[in-house]
Short mmCIF file of C-alpha atoms in Angstrom, two decimals:
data_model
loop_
_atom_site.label_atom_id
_atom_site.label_comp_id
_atom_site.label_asym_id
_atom_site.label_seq_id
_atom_site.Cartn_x
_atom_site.Cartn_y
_atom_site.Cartn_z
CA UNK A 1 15.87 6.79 12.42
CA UNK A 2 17.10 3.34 11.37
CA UNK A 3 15.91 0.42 10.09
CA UNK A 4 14.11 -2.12 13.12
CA UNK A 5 16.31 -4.85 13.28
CA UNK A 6 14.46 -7.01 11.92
CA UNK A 7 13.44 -5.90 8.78
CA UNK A 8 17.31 -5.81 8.11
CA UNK A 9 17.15 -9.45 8.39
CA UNK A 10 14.16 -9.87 6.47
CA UNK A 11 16.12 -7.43 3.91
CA UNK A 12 19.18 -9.90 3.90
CA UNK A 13 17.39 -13.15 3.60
CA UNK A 14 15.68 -11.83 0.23
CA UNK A 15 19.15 -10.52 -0.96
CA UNK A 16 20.51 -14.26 -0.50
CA UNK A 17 17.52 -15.92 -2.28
CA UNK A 18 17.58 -13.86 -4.80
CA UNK A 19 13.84 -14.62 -6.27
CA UNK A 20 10.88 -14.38 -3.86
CA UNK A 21 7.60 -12.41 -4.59
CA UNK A 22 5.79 -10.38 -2.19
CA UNK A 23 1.85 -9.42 -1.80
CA UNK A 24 2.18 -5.70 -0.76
CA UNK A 25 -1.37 -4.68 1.21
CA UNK A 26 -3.20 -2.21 -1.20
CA UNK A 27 -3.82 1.20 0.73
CA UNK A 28 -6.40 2.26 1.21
CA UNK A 29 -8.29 -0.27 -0.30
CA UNK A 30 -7.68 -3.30 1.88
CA UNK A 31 -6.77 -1.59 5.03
CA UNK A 32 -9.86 0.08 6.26
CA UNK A 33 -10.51 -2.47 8.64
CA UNK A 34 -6.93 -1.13 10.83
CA UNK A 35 -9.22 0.73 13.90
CA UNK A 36 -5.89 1.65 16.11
CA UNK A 37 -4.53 5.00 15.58
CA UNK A 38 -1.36 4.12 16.37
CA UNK A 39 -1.28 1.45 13.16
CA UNK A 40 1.87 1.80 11.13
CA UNK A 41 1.82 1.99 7.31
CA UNK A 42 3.93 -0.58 5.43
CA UNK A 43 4.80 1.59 2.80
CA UNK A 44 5.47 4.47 1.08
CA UNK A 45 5.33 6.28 -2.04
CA UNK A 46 9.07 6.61 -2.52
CA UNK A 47 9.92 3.08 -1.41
CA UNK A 48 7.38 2.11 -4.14
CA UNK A 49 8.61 3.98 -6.75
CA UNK A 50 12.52 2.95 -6.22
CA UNK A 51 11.00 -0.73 -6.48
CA UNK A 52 9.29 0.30 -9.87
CA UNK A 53 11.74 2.18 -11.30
CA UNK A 54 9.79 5.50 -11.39
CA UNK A 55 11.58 8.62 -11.49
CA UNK A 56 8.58 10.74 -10.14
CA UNK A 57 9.40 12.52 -6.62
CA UNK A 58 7.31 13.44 -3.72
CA UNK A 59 8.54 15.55 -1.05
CA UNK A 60 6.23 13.30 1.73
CA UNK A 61 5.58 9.52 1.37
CA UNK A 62 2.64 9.34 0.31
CA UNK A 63 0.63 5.78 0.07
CA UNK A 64 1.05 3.36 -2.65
CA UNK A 65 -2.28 2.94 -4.56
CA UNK A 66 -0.94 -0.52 -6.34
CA UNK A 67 -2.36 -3.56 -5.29
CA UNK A 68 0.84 -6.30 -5.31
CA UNK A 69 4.22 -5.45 -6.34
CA UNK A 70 6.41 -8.38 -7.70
CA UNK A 71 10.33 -8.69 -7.37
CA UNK A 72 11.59 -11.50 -8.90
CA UNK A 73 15.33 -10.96 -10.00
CA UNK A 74 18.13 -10.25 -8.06
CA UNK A 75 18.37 -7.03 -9.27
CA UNK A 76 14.99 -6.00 -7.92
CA UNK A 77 15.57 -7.55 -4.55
CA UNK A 78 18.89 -5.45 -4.34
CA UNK A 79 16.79 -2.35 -5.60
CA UNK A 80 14.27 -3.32 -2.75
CA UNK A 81 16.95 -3.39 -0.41
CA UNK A 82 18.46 0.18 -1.08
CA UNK A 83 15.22 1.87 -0.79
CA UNK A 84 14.27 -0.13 2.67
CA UNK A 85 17.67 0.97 4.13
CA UNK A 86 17.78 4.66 2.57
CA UNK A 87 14.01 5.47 3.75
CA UNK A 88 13.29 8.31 6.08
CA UNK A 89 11.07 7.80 8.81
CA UNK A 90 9.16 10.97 8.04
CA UNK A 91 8.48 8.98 4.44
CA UNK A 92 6.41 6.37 6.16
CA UNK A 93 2.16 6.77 6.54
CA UNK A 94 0.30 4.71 8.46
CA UNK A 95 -3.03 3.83 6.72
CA UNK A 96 -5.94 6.29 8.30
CA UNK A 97 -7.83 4.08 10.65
CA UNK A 98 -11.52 3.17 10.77
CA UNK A 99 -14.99 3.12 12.30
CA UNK A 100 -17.06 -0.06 11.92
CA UNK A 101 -20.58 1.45 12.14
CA UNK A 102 -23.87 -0.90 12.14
CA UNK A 103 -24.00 -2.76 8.77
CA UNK A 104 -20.29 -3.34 8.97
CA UNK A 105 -19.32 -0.68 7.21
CA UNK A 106 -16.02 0.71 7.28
CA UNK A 107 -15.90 4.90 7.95
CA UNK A 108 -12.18 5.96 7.77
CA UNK A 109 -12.01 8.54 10.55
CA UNK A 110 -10.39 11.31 8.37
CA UNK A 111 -12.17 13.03 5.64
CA UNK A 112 -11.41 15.85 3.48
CA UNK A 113 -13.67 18.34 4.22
CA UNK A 114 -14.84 20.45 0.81
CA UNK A 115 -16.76 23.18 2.25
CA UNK A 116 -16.04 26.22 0.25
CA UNK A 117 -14.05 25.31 -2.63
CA UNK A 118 -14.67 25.83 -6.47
CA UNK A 119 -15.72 23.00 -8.60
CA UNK A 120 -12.26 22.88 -9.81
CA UNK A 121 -10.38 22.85 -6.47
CA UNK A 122 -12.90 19.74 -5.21
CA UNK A 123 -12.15 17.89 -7.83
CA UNK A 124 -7.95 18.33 -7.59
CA UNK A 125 -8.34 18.15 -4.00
CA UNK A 126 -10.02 14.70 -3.88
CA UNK A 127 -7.49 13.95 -6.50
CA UNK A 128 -4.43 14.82 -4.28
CA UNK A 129 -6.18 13.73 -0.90
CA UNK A 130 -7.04 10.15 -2.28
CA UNK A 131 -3.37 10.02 -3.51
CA UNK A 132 -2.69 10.53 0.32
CA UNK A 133 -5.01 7.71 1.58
CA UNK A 134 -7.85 10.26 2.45
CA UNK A 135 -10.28 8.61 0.94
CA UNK A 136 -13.40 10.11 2.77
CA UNK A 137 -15.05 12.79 1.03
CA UNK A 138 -17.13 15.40 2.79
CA UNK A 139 -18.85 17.56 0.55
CA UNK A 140 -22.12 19.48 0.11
CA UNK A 141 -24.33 19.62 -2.73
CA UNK A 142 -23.89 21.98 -5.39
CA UNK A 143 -20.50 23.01 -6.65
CA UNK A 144 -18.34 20.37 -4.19
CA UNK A 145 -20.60 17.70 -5.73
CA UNK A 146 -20.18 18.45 -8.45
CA UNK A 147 -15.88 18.74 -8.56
CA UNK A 148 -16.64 15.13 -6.70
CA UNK A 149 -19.23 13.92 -9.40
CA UNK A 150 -16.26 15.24 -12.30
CA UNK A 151 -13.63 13.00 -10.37
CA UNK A 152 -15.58 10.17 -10.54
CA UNK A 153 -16.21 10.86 -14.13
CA UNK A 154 -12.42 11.00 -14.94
CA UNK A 155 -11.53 7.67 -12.55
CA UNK A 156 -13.88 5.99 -14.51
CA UNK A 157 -12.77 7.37 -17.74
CA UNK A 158 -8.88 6.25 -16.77
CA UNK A 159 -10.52 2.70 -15.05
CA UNK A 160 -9.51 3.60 -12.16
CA UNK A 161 -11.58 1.92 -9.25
CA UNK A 162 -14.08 3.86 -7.41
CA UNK A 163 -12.56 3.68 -3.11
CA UNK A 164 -14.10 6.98 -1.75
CA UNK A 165 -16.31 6.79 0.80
CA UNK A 166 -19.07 9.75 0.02
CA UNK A 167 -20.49 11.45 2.64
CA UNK A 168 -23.13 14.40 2.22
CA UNK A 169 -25.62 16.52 3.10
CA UNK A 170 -29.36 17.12 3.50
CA UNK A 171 -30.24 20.96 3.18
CA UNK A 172 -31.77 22.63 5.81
CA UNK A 173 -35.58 22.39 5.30
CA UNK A 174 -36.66 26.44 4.56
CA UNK A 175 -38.71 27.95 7.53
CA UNK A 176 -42.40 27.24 6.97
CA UNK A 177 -42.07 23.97 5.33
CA UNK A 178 -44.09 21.11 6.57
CA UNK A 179 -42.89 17.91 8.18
CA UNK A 180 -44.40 16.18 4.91
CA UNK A 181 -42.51 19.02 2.08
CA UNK A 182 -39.39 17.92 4.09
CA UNK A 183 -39.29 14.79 3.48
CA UNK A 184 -40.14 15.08 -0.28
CA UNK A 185 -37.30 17.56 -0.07
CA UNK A 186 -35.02 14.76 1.33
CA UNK A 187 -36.14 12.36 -1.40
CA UNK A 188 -35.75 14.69 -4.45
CA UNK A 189 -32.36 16.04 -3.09
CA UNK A 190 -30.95 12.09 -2.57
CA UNK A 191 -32.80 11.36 -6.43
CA UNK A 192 -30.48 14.84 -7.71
CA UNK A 193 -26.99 13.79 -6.21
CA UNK A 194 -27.30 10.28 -6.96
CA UNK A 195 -27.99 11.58 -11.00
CA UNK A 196 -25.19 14.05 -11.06
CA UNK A 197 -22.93 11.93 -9.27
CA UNK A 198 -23.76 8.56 -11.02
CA UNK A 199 -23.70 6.62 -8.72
CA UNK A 200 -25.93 4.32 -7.19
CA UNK A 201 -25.34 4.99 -3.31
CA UNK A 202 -23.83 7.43 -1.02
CA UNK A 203 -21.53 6.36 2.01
CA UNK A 204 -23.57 8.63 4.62
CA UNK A 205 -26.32 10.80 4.45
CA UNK A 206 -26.52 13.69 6.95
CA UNK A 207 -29.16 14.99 8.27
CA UNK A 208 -29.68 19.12 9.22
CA UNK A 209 -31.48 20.34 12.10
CA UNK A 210 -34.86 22.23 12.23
CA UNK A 211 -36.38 24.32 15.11
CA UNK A 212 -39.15 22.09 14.27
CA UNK A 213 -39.17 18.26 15.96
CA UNK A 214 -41.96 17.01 13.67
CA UNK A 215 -39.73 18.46 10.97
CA UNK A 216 -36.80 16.71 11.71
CA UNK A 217 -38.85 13.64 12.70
CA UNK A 218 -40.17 13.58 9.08
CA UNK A 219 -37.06 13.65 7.52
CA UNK A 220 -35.04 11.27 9.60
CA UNK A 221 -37.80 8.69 8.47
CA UNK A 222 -36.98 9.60 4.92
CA UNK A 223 -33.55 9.17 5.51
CA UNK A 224 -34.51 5.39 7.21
CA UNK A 225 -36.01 5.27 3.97
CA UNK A 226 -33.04 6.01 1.75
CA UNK A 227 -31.13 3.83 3.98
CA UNK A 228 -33.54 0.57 3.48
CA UNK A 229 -33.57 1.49 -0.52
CA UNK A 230 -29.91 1.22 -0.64
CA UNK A 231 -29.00 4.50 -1.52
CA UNK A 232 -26.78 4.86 1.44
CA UNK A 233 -25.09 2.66 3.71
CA UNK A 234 -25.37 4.91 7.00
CA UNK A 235 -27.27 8.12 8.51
CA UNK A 236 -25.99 11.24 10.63
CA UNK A 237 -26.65 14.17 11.81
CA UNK A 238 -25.12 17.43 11.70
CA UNK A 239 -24.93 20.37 14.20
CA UNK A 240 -27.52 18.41 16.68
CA UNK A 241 -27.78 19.81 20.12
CA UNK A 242 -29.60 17.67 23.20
CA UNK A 243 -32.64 18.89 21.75
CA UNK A 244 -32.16 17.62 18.11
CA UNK A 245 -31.07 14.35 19.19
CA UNK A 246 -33.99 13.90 21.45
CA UNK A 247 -36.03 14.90 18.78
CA UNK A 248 -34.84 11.98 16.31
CA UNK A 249 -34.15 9.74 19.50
CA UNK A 250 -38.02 9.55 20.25
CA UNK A 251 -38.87 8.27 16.76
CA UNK A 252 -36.33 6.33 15.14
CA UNK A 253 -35.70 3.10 13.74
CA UNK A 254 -32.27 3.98 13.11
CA UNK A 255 -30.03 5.76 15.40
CA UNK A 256 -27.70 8.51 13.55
CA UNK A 257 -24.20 6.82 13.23
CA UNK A 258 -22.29 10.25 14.33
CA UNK A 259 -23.29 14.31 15.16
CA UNK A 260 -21.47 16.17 13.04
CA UNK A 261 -20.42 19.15 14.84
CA UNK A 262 -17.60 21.47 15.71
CA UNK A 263 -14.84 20.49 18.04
CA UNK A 264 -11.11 22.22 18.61
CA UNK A 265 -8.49 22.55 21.24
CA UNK A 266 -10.11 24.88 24.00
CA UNK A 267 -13.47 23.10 23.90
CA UNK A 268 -12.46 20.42 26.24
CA UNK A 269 -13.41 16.68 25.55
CA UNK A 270 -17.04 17.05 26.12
CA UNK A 271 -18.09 20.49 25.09
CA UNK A 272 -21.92 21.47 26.49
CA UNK A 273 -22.36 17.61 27.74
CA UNK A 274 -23.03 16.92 23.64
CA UNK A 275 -20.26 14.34 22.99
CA UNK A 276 -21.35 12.06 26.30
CA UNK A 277 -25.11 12.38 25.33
CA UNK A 278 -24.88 11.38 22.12
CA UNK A 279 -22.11 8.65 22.72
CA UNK A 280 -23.49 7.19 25.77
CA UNK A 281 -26.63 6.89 23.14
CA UNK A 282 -24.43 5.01 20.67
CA UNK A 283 -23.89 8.15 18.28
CA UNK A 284 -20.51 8.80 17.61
CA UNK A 285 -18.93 12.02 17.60
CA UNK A 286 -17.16 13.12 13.78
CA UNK A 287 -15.50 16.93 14.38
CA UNK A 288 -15.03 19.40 11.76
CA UNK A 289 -13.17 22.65 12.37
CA UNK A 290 -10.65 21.31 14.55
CA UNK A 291 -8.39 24.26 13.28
CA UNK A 292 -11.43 27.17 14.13
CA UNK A 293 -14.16 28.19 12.15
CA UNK A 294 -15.89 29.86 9.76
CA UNK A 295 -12.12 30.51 9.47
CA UNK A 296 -8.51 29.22 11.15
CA UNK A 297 -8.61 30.25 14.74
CA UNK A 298 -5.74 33.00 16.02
CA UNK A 299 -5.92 32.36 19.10
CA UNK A 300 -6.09 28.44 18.57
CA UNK A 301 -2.98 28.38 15.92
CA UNK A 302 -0.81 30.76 18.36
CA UNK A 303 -1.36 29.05 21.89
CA UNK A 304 2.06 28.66 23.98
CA UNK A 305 0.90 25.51 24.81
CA UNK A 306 0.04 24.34 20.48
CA UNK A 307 3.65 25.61 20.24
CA UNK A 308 5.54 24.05 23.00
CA UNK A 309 3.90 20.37 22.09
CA UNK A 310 4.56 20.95 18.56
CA UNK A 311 8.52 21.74 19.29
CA UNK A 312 8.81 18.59 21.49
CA UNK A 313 7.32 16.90 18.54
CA UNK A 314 8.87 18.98 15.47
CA UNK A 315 5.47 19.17 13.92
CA UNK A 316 3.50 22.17 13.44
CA UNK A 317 0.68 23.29 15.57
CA UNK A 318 -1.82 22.48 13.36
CA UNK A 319 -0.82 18.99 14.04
CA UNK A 320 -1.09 18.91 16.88
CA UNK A 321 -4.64 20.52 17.18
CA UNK A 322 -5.66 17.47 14.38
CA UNK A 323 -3.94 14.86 16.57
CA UNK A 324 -5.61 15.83 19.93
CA UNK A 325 -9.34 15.49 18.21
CA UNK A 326 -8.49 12.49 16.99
CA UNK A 327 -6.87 10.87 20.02
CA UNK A 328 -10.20 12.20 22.24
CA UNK A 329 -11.66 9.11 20.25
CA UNK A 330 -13.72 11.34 17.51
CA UNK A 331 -13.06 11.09 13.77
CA UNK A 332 -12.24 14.90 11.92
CA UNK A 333 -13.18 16.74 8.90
CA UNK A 334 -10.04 18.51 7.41
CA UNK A 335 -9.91 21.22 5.20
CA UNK A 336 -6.60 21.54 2.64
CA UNK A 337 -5.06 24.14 3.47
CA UNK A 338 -5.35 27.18 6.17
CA UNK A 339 -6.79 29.49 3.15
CA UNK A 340 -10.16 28.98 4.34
CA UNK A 341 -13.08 31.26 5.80
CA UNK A 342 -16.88 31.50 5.51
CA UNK A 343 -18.19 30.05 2.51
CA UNK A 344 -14.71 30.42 1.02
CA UNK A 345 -12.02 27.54 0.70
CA UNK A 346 -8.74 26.78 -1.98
CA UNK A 347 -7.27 23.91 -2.83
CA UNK A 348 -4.47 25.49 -6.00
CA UNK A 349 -2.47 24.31 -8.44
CA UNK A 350 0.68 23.27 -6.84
CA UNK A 351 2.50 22.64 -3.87
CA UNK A 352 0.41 24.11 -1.25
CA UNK A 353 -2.82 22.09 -1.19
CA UNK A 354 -0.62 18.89 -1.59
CA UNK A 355 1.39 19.31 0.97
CA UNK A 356 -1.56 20.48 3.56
CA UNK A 357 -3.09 17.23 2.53
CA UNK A 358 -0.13 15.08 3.11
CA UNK A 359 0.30 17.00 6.86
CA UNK A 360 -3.17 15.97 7.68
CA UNK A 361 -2.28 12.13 6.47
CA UNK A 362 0.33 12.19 9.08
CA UNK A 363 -1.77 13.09 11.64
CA UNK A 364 -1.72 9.06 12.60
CA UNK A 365 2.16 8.75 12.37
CA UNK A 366 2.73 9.52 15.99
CA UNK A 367 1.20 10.08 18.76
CA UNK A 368 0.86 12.78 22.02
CA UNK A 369 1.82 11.74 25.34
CA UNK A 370 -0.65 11.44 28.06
CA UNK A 371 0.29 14.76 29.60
CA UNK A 372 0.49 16.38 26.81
CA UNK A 373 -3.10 15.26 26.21
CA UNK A 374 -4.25 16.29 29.69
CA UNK A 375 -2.82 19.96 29.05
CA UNK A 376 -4.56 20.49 25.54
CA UNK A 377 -7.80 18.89 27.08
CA UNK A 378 -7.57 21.17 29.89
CA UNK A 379 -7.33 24.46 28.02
CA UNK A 380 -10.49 26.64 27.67
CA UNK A 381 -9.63 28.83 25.42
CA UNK A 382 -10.49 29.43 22.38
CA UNK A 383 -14.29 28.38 23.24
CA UNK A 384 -17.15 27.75 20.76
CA UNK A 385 -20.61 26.54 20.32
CA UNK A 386 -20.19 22.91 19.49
CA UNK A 387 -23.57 23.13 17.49
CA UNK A 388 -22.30 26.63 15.80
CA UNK A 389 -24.12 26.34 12.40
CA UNK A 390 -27.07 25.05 13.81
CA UNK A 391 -30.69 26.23 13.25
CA UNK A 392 -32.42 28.45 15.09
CA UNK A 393 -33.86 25.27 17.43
CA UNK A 394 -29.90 24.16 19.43
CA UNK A 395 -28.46 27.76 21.81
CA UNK A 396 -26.06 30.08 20.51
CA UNK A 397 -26.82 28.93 16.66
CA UNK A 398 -24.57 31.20 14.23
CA UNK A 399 -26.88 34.40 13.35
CA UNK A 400 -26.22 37.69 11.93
CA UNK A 401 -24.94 38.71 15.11
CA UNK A 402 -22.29 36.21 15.23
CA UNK A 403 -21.63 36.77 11.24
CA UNK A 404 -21.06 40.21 11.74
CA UNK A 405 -18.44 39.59 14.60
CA UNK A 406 -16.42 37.29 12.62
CA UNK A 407 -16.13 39.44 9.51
CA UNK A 408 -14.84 42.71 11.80
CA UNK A 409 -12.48 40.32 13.26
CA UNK A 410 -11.12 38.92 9.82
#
């Protein structure tokens, strides 16, 4: 692709003056506020490093985490100039939009989703994904706090500014337990990830469900709680059906911010009625598994269709699946890679894991058509619960039966 135009001018007019400085936008850090999808990056990792004389390479353009960078010679405008001119288009990121949720704050719409990886591979792949403007960081507690908690040790260590935005999760409350031993649970669980993650707030807090209203009840108030103390700037809830919502709905001071629950190609837009009850209610919708789970989808991965969009596009299918979520106006959970299945996830040493994370960066570079959005949306296969690793309380939660099935199948 060339060079708009008008850039080249731009370009020209700096070669001529020979001295002029420019303010280049920090990403991600200043550009959370962008909320289109279609946005366009102004930079890229290669274009930065020509300009700084760096000799590293990247095989994608990554993001360039500096705040300003100053040319003020001749020689640095004409070293400018070749890199504008050389880039390729497939080099340039936009910055990953964002959700302003009640408070003002600013939820990028793309998170890295942790589930199932070592302490080790959180840790590098929060390290890679933040290098790729992913800066959202879904984790649970336990060992993916913990790879999150060492990160933020080792930025701190190298002064390197904290930018995540931390989202986690509230266990399940154990069958039997009282609306009042839930909430202490909620409290002593926010008191133990704050500690090992020293810090003094999460991002968002989500909630679990419980076949138990008055359970859930309890601890959404304790939650409200956490909220009020500071110790998070937002609530959610995961894996709530109509009857989990209505349960929090009837008490609340607080609505949840999103329902975190699973959404893919083959669901449709509004799978069981749960996306248009909760966001006609103000909850917004934040999809994980939009490539299957407990593991990648077959069926999902293989579709004509996936491949015949992802050909007109020269992307791969699992782009495709990641762009239609996001373009149905939800924000998405990603895991790394495709080497993913129930409780297990990797993020290794080298290429791999890098370059699934820069993939899922791109996801805002482009965009489907509108009948190429009305084809995936139509599509009803491959189906699943929406509220899959729900409790007991939503339809169709994920037992032993359904366990069983997906481990034959795998």
């Amino acid at each position: 692709m060339t060079i708009n135009c008008s850039l080249r001018w731009v370009v020209f007019y700096l070669i001529c003056t020979s001295s002029l400085v420019f303010s280049w936008a920090s990403y991600p850090h200043t550009r959370r506020g962008v909320s289109s999808s279609s946005s366009l990056a102004v930079a890229t990792d290669d274009l930065s490093r020509e300009c700084r004389n760096d000799n590293t390479t990247d095989t994608i353009g990554g993001m360039n985490r500096r705040s300003a960078m100053i040319v003020s010679s001749s020689s640095s405008i004409a070293a400018f100039t070749a890199a504008v001119w050389t880039q390729p288009a497939e080099a340039v990121l936009p910055v990953v939009p964002s959700w302003t949720l009640e408070g003002g704050v600013q939820m990028p719409v793309m998170a890295l989703n942790t589930a199932g990886l070592s302490v080790g591979d959180t840790e590098r792949a929060v390290t890679l994904a933040a290098s790729r403007g992913i800066t959202h960081v879904d984790f649970h507690p336990g060992r993916e706090r913990d790879g999150v908690a060492n990160y933020l040790e080792r930025a701190s260590v190298e002064g390197t500014p904290n930018q995540l935005f931390l989202t986690t999760k509230i266990g399940m409350a154990p069958k039997g337990t009282s609306p009042v031993e839930a909430a202490q649970r909620v409290a002593y669980q926010i008191e133990d990830d704050l500690a090992i993650l020293n810090v003094k707030r999460v991002d968002m807090l989500m909630l679990r469900d419980s076949p138990d209203p008055k359970v859930i009840q309890s601890q959404w108030a304790a939650l409200e709680r956490a909220l009020k103390a500071g110790q998070t700037r937002a609530i959610g809830v995961i894996n709530f059906c109509e009857f989990s919502l209505g349960a929090v709905l009837q008490t609340c001071k607080t609505k949840p911010a999103v329902n975190y629950c699973l959404h893919h190609v083959g669901m449709g837009t509004d799978p069981k009625g749960l996306r248009s009850f909760g966001e006609s209610r103000g909850i917004r919708t934040f999809a994980y598994g939009p490539l299957g789970e407990p593991g990648p989808n077959k069926e999902l991965l293989t579709s004509p269709v996936l491949a015949k969009i992802a050909s007109n596009h020269k992307v791969s299918p699992e782009r495709v699946a990641l762009r239609w979520i996001v373009q149905t106006g939800a924000a998405v959970s990603v895991r790394p890679t495709l080497d993913f299945g129930l409780g297990t996830s990797a993020c290794p040493a080298g290429g791999a894991c890098d370059k699934g994370l820069a993939e899922r960066a791109s996801t805002f570079a482009w965009e489907l058509t509108d009948p190429e959005m009305n084809e995936l949306s139509a599509l009803t296969s491959p189906y699943d619960n929406p509220t899959l690793f729900s409790s007991a309380g939503c339809p169709d939660a994920f037992g032993m039966k359904e366990m069983m099935k997906y481990l034959r199948s795998n």
